[in-house]
PDB file of C-alpha atoms in Angstrom:
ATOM      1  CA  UNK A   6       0.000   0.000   0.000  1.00  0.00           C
ATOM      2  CA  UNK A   7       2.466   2.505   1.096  1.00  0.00           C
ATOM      3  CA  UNK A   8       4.778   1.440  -2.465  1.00  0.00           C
ATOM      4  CA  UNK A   9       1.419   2.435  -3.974  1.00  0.00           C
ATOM      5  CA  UNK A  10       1.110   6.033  -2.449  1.00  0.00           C
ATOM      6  CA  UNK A  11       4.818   6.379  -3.368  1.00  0.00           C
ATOM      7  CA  UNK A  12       4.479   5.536  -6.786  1.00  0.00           C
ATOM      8  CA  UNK A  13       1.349   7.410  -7.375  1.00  0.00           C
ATOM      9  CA  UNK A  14       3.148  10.644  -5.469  1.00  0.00           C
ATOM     10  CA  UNK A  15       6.378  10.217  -7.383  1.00  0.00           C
ATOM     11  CA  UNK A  16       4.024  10.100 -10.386  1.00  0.00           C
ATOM     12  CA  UNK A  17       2.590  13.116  -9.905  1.00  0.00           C
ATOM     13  CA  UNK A  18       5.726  14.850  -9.107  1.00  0.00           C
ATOM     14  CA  UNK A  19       7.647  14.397 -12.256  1.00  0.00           C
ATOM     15  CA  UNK A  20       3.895  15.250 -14.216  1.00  0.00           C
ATOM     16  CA  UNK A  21       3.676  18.176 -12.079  1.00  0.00           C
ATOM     17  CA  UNK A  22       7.361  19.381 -13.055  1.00  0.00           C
ATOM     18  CA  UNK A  23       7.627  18.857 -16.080  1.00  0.00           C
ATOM     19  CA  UNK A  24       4.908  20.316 -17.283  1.00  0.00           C
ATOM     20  CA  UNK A  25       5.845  22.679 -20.084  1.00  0.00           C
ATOM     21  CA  UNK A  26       4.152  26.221 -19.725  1.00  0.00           C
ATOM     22  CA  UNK A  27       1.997  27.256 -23.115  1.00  0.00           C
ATOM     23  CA  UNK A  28       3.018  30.595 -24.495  1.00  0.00           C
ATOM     24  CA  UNK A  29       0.335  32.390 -25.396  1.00  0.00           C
ATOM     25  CA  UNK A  30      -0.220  32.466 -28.938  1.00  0.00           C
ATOM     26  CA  UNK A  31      -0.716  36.250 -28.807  1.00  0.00           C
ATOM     27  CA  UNK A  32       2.309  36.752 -26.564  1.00  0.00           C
ATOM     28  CA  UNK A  33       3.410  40.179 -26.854  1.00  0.00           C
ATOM     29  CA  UNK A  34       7.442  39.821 -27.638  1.00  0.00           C
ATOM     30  CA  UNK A  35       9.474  41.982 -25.411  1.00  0.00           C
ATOM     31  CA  UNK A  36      10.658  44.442 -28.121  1.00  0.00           C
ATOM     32  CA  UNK A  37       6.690  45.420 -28.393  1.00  0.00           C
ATOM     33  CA  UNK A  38       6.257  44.989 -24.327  1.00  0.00           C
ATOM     34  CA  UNK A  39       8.684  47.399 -23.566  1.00  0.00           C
ATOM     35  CA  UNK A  40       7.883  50.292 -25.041  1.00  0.00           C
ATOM     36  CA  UNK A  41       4.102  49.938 -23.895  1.00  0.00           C
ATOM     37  CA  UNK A  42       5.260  49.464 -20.205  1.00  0.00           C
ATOM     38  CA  UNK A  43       7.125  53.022 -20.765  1.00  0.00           C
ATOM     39  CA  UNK A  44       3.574  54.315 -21.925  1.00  0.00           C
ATOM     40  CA  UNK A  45       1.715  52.577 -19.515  1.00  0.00           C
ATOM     41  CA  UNK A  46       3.885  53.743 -16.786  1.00  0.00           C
ATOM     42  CA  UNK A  47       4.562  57.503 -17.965  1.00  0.00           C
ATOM     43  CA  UNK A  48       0.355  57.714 -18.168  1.00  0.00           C
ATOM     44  CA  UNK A  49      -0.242  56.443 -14.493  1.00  0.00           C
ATOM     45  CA  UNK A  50       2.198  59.258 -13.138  1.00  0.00           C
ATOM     46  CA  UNK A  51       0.353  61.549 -15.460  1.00  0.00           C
ATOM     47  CA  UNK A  52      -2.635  60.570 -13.586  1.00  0.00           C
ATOM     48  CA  UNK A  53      -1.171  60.654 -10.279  1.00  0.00           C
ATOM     49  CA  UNK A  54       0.021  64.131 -10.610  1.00  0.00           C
ATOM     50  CA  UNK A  55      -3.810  65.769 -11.929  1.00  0.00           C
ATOM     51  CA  UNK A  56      -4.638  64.710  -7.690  1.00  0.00           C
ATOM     52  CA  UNK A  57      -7.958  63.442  -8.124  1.00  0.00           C
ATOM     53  CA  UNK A  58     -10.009  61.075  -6.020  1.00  0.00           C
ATOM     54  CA  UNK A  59      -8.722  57.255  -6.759  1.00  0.00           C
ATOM     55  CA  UNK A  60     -12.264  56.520  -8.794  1.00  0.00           C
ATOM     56  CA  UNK A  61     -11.998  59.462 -11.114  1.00  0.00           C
ATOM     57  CA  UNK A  62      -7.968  58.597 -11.573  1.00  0.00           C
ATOM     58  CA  UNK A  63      -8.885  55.101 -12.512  1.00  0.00           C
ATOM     59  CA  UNK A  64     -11.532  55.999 -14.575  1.00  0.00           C
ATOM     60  CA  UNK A  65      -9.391  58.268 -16.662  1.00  0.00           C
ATOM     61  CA  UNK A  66      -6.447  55.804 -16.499  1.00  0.00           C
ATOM     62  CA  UNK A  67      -8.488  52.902 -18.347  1.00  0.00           C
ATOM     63  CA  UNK A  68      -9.861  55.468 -21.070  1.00  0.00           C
ATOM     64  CA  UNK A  69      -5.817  56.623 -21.389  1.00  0.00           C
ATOM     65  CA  UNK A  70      -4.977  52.662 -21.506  1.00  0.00           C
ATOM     66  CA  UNK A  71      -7.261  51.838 -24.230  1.00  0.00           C
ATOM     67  CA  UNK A  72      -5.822  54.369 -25.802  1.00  0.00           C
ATOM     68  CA  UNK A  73      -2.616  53.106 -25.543  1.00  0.00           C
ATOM     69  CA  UNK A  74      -3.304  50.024 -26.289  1.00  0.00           C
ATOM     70  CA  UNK A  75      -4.927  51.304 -29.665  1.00  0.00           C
ATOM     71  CA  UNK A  76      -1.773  53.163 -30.346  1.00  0.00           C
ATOM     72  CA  UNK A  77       0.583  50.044 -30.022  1.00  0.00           C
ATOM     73  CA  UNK A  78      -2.221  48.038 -32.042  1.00  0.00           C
ATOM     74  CA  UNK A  79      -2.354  45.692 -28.757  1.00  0.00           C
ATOM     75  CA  UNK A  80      -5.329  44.391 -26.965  1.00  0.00           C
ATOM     76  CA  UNK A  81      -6.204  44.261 -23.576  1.00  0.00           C
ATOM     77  CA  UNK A  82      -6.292  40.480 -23.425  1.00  0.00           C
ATOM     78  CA  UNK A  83      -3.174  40.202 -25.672  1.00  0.00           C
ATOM     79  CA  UNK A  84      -1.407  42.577 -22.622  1.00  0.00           C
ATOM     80  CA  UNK A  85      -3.033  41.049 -19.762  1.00  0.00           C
ATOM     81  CA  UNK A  86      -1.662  37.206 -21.027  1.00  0.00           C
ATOM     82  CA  UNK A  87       1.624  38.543 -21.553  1.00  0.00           C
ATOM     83  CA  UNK A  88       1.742  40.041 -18.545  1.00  0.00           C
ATOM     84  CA  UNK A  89       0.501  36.764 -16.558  1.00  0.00           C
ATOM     85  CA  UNK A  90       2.804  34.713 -18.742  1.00  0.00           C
ATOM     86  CA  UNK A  91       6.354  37.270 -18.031  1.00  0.00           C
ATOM     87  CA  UNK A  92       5.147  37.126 -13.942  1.00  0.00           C
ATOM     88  CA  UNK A  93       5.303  33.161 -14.399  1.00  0.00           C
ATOM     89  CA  UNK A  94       9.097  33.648 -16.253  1.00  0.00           C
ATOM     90  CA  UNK A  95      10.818  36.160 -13.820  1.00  0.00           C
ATOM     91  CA  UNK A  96      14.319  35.931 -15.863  1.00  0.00           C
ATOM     92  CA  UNK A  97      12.342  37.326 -18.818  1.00  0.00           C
ATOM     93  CA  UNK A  98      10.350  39.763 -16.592  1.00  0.00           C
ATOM     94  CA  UNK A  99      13.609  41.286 -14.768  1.00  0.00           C
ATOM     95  CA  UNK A 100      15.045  41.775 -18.259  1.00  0.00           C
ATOM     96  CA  UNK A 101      11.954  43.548 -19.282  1.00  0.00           C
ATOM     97  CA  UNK A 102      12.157  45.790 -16.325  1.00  0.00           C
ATOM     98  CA  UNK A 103      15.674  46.487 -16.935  1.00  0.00           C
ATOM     99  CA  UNK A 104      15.158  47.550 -19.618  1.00  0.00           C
ATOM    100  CA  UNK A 105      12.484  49.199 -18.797  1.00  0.00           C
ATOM    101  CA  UNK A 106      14.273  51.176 -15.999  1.00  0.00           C
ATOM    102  CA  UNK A 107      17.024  52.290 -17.832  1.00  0.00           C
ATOM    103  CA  UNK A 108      14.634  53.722 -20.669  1.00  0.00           C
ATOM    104  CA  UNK A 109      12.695  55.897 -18.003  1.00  0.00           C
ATOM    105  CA  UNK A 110      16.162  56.675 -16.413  1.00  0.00           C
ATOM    106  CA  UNK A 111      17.118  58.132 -19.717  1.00  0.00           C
ATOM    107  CA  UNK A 112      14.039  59.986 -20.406  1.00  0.00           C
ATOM    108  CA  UNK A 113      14.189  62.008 -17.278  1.00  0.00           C
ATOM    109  CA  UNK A 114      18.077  62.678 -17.727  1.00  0.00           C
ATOM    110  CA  UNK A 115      16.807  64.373 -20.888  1.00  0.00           C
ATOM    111  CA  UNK A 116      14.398  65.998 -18.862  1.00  0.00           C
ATOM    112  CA  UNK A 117      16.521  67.541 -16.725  1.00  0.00           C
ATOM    113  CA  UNK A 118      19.104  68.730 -19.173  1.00  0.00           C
ATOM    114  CA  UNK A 119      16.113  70.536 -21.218  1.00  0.00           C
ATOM    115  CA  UNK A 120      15.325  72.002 -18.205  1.00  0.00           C
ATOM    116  CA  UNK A 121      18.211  73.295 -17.449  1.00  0.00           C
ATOM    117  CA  UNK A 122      18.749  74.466 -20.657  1.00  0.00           C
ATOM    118  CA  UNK A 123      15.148  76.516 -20.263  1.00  0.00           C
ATOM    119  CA  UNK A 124      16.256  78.334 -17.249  1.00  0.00           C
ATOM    120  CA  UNK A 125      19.913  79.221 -18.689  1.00  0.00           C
ATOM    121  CA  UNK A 126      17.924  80.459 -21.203  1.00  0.00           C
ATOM    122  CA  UNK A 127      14.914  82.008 -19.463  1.00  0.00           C
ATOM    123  CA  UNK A 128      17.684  83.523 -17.029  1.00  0.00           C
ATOM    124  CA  UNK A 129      20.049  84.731 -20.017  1.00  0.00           C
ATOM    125  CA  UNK A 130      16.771  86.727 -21.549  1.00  0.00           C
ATOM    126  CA  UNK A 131      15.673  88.250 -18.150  1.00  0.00           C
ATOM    127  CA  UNK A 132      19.567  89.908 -18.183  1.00  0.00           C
ATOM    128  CA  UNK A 133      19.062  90.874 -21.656  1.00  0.00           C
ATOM    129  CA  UNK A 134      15.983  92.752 -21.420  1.00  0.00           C
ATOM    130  CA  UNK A 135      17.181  94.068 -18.147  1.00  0.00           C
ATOM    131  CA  UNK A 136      20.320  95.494 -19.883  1.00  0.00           C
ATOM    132  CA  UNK A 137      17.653  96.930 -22.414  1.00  0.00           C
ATOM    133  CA  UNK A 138      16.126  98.881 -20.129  1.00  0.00           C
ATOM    134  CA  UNK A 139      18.989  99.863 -18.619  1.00  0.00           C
ATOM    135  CA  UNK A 140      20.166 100.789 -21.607  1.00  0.00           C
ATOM    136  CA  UNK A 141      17.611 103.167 -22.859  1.00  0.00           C
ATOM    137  CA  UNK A 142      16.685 104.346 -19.211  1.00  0.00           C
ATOM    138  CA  UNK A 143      20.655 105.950 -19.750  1.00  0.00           C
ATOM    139  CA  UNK A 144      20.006 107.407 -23.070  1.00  0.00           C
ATOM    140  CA  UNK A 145      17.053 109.558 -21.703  1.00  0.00           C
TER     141      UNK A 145
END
């Protein structure tokens, strides 16, 4: 009897692990995941920053997703299988978000140096008009 269990356990073991996992047929390769999870991403902190109540900023969020997913000719489905299948793979999911990170770590580098750039700017044509004035305010 106990032989039995064993077999029937040891059975189920090896069926258990070795069962292959089924890519989705509409898996969404991570050259096209990518730059939707930058989208996807950018769009919730656009949310996040308008302050509204959590119901209005999800509300807005899944009209701005749909969007999205329109843009990247995705659908929801096709996203939310890829998704589940990535979570189930966490090699391929880290070097998503890797990826991922060092995209948005580049964006707002290039944010910051336009930035800068504005207020050099901004700063360089306050002195400028300033000399103006001060300028004609001598020639009176």
């Amino acid at each position: 009897m106990k032989t039995k269990i064993l077999i029937i356990c040891y059975v189920l073991l090896v069926v258990a692990c070795s069962k292959e996992d089924k890519v989705p047929k509409d898996l969404l390769p991570k050259e096209k995941m990518i730059p939707l999870l930058i989208d996807i991403y950018i769009g919730e902190s656009r949310v996040n920053n308008l302050r509204l109540s959590r119901d209005s900023s999800m509300a807005i969020f899944k009209v701005y997703e749909g969007e999205l997913f329109n843009q990247h000719q995705v659908t929801d489905s096709a996203y939310h299988r890829s998704m589940t299948y990535y979570y189930n793979h966490p090699r391929q999911l880290e070097e998503i978000y890797s990826i991922l990170l060092d995209s948005l770590n580049l964006r707002e580098q290039r944010l910051k140096e336009q930035r800068e750039k504005e207020e050099v700017r901004d700063e360089r044509g306050g002195k400028e008009k300033e000399e103006k004035k001060d300028t004609k305010e001598e020639g009176k």
